[in-house]
PDB file of C-alpha atoms in Angstrom:
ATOM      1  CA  UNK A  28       0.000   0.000   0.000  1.00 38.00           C
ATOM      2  CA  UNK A  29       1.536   3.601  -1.201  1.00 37.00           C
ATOM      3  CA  UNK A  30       2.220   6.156   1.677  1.00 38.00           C
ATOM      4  CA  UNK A  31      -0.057   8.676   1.886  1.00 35.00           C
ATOM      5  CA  UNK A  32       2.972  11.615   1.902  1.00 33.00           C
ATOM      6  CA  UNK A  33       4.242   9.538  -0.755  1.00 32.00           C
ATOM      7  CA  UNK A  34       1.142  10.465  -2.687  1.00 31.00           C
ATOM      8  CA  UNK A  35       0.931  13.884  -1.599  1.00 31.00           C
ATOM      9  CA  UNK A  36       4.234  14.195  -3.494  1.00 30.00           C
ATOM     10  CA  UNK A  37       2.966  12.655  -6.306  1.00 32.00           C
ATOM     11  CA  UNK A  38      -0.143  15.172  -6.445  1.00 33.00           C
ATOM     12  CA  UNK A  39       1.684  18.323  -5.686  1.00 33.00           C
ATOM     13  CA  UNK A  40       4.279  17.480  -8.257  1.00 33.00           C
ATOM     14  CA  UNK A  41       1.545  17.001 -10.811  1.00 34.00           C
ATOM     15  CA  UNK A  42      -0.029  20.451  -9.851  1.00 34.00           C
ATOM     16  CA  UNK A  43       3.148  22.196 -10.262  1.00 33.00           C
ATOM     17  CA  UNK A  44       4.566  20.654 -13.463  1.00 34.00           C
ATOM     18  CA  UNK A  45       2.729  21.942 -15.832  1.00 37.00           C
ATOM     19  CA  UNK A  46       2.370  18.537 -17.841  1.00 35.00           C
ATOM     20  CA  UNK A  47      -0.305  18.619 -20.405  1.00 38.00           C
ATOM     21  CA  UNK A  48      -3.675  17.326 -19.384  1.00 42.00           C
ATOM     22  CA  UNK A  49      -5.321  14.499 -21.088  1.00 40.00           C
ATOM     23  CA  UNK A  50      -8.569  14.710 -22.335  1.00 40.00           C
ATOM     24  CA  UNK A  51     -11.414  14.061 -19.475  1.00 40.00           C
ATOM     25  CA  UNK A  52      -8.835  14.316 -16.545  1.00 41.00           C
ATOM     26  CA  UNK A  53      -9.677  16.664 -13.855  1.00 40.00           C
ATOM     27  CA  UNK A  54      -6.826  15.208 -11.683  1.00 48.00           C
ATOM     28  CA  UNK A  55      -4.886  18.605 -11.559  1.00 55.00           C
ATOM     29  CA  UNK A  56      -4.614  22.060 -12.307  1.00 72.00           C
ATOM     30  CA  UNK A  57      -2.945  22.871 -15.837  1.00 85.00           C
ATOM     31  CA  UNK A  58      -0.237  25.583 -16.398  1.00 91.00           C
ATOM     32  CA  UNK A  59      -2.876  26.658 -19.019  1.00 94.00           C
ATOM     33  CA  UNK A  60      -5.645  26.882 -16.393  1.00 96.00           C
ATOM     34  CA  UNK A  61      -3.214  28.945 -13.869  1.00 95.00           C
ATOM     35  CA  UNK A  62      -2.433  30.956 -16.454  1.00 97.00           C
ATOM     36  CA  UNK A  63      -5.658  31.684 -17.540  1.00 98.00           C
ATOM     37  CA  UNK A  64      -6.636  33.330 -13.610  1.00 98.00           C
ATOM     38  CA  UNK A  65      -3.405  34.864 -13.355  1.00 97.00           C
ATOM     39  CA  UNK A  66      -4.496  37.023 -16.891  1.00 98.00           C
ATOM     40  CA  UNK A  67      -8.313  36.984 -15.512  1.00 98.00           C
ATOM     41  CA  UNK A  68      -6.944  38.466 -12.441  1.00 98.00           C
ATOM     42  CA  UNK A  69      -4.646  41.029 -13.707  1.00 98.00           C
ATOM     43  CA  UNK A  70      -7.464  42.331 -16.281  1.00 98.00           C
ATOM     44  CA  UNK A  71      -9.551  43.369 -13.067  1.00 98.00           C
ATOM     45  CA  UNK A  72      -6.796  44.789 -11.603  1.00 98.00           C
ATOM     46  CA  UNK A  73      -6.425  46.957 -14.550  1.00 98.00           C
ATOM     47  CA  UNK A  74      -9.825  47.918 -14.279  1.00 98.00           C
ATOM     48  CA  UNK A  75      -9.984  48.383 -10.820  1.00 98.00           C
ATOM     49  CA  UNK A  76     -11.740  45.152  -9.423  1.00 98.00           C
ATOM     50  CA  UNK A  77     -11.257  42.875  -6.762  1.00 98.00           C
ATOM     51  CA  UNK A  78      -8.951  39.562  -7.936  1.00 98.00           C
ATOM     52  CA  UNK A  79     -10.686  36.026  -8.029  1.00 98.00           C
ATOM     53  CA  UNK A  80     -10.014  33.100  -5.826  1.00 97.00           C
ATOM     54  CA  UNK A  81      -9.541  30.091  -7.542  1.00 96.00           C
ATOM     55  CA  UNK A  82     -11.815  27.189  -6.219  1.00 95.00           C
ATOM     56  CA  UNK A  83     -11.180  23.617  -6.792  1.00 94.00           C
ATOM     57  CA  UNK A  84     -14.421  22.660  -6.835  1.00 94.00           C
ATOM     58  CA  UNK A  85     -15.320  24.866  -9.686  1.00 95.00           C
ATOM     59  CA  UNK A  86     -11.897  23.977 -10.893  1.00 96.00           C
ATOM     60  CA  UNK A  87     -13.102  20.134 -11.326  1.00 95.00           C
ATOM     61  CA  UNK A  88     -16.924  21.386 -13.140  1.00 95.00           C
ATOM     62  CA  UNK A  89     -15.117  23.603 -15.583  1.00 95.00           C
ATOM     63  CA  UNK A  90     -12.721  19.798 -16.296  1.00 95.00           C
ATOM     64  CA  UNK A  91     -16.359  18.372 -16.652  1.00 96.00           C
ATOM     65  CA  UNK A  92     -17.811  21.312 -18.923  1.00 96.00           C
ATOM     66  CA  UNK A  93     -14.120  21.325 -21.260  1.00 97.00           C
ATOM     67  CA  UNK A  94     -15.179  17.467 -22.047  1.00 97.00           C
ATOM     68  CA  UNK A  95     -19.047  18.330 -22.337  1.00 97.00           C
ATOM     69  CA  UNK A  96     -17.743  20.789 -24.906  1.00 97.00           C
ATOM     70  CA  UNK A  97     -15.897  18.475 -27.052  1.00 97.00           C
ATOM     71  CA  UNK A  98     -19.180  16.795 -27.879  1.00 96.00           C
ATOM     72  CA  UNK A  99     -21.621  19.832 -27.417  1.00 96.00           C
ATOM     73  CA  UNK A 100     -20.206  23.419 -27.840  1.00 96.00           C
ATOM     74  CA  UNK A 101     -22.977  25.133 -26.305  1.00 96.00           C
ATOM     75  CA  UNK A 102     -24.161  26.802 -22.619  1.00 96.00           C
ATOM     76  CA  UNK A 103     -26.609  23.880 -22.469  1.00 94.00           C
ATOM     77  CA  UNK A 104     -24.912  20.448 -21.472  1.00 95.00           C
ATOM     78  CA  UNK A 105     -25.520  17.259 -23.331  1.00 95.00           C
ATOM     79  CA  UNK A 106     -28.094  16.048 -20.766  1.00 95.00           C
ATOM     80  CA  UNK A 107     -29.959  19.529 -21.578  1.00 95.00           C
ATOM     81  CA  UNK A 108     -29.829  21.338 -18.690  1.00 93.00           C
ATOM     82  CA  UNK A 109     -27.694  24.781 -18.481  1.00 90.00           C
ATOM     83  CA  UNK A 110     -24.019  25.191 -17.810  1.00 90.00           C
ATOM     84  CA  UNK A 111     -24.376  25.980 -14.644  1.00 90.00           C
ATOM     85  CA  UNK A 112     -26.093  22.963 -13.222  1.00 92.00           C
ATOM     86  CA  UNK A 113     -22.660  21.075 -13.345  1.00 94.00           C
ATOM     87  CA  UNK A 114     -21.446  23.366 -10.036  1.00 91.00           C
ATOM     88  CA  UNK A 115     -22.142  21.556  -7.066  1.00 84.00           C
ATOM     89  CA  UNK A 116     -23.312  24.278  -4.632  1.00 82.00           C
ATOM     90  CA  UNK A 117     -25.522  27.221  -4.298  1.00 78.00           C
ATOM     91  CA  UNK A 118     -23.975  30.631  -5.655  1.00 82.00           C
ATOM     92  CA  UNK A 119     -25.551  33.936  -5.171  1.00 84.00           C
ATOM     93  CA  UNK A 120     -24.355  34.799  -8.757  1.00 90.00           C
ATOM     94  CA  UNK A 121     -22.786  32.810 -12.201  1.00 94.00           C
ATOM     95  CA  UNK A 122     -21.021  33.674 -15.414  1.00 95.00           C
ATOM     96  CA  UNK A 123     -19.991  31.158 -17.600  1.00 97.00           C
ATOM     97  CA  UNK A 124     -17.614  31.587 -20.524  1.00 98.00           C
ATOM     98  CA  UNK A 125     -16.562  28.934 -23.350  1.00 98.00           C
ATOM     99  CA  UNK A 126     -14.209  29.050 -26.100  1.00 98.00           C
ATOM    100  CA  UNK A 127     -13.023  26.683 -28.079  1.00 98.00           C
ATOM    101  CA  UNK A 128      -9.730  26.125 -30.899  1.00 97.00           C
ATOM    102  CA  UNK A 129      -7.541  29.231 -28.964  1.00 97.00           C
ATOM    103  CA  UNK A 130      -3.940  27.290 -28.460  1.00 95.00           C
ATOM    104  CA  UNK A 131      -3.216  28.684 -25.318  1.00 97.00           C
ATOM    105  CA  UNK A 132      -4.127  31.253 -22.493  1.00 97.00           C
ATOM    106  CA  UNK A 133      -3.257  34.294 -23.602  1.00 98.00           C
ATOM    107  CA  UNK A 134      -5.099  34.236 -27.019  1.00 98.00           C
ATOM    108  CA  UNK A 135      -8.070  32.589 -25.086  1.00 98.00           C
ATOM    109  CA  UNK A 136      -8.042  35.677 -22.754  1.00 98.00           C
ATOM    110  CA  UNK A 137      -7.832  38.041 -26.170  1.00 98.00           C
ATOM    111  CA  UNK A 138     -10.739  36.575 -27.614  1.00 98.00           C
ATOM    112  CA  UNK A 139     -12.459  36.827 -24.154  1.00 98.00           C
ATOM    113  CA  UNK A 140     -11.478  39.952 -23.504  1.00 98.00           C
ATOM    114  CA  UNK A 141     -12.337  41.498 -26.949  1.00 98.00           C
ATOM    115  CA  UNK A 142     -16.139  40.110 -26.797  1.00 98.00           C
ATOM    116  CA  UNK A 143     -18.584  42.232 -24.753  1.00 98.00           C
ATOM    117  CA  UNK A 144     -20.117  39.114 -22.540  1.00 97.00           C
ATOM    118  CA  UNK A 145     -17.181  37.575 -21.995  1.00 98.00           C
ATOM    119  CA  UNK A 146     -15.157  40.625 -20.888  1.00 98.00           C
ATOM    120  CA  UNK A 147     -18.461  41.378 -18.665  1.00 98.00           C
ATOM    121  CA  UNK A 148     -17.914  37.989 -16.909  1.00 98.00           C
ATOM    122  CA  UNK A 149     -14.744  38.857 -16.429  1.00 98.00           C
ATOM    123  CA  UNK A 150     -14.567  42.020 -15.169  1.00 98.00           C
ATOM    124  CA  UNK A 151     -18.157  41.592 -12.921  1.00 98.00           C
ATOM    125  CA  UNK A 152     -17.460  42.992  -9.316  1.00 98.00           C
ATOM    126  CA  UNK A 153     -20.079  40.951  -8.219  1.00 96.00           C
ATOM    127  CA  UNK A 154     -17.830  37.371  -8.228  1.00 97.00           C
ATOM    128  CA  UNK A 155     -15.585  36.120  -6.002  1.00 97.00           C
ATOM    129  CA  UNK A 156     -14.339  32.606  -6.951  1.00 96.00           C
ATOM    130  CA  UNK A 157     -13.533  31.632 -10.216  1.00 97.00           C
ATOM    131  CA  UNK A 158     -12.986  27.844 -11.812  1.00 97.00           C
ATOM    132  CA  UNK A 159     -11.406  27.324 -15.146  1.00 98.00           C
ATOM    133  CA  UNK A 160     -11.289  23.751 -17.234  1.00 97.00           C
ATOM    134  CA  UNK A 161      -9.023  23.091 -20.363  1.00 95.00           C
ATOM    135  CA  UNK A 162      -9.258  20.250 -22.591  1.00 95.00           C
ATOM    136  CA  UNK A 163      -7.367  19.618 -25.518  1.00 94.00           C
ATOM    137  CA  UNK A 164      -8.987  16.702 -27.903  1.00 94.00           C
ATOM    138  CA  UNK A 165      -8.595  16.037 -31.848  1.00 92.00           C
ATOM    139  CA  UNK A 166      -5.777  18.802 -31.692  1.00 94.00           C
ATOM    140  CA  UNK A 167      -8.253  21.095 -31.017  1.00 96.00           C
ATOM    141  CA  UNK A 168      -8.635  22.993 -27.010  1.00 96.00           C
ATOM    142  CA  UNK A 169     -11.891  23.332 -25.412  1.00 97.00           C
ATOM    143  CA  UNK A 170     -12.035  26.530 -22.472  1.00 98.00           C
ATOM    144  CA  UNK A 171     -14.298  27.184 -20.028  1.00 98.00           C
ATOM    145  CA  UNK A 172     -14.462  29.785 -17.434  1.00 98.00           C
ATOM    146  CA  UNK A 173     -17.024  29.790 -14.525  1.00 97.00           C
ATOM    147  CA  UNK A 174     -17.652  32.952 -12.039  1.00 97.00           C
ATOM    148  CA  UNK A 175     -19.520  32.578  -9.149  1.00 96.00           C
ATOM    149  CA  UNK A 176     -20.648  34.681  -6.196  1.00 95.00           C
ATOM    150  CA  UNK A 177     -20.138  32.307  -2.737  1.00 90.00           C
TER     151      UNK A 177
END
């Protein structure tokens, strides 16, 4: 049986590594996905707006909505209900965001940042916690950003 610091290793090397995530794992955080609420973050400090703390949970539904996207690019899940049914507590306030083919952070934040919506989820005063998901499949990356209000 493994040691549990043993595996504690294991995990915190994972997080910290940066290795690129397979397609349905939700088993870490990405470089990508870092990246992406480092950039979120410094675009409301720009504009004068409280930063973002990352949540795991949210962290793990945005890993679940990246792989939703792959077979359904929309704000309504394959099963049919909305986006926003896939985070597992109650929230005061959501934003979701999707994007899908950018090849890495920065030119997902662009595109984000250059589309009204988007740039309104980003930038809304009203969140607190933010998840983010990444999923590359068929050479092609899936994004998805989700703002809540705790």
């Amino acid at each position: 049986m493994m040691n549990k610091w043993f595996l504690l290793l294991v995990a915190c090397f994972f997080i910290s590594s940066g290795c690129e995530k397979e397609s349905g794992s939700t088993e870490y955080v990405s470089t990508e996905e870092n990246e992406v609420i480092r950039l979120v973050n410094n675009e409301r400090l720009k504009a004068g707006v409280a930063p973002l703390e990352m949540d795991l949970s949210l962290m793990q539904s945005c890993n679940i909505r990246a792989e939703e996207l792959t077979i359904q690019f929309s704000h309504v899940r394959p099963n049919g209900t909305t986006g926003f049914s896939v985070i597992e507590f109650a929230s005061k306030a959501s934003g979701e965001n999707i994007a899908r083919g950018q090849v890495d952070a920065s030119s997902v934040m662009s595109s984000w940042m250059n589309s009204e919506g988007h740039r309104n989820n980003i930038l809304n005063p009203n969140f607190t916690h933010i998840g983010v998901g990444y999923t590359l499949k068929n050479n092609t990356a899936h994004w998805v950003q989700l703002f809540v209000r705790k």
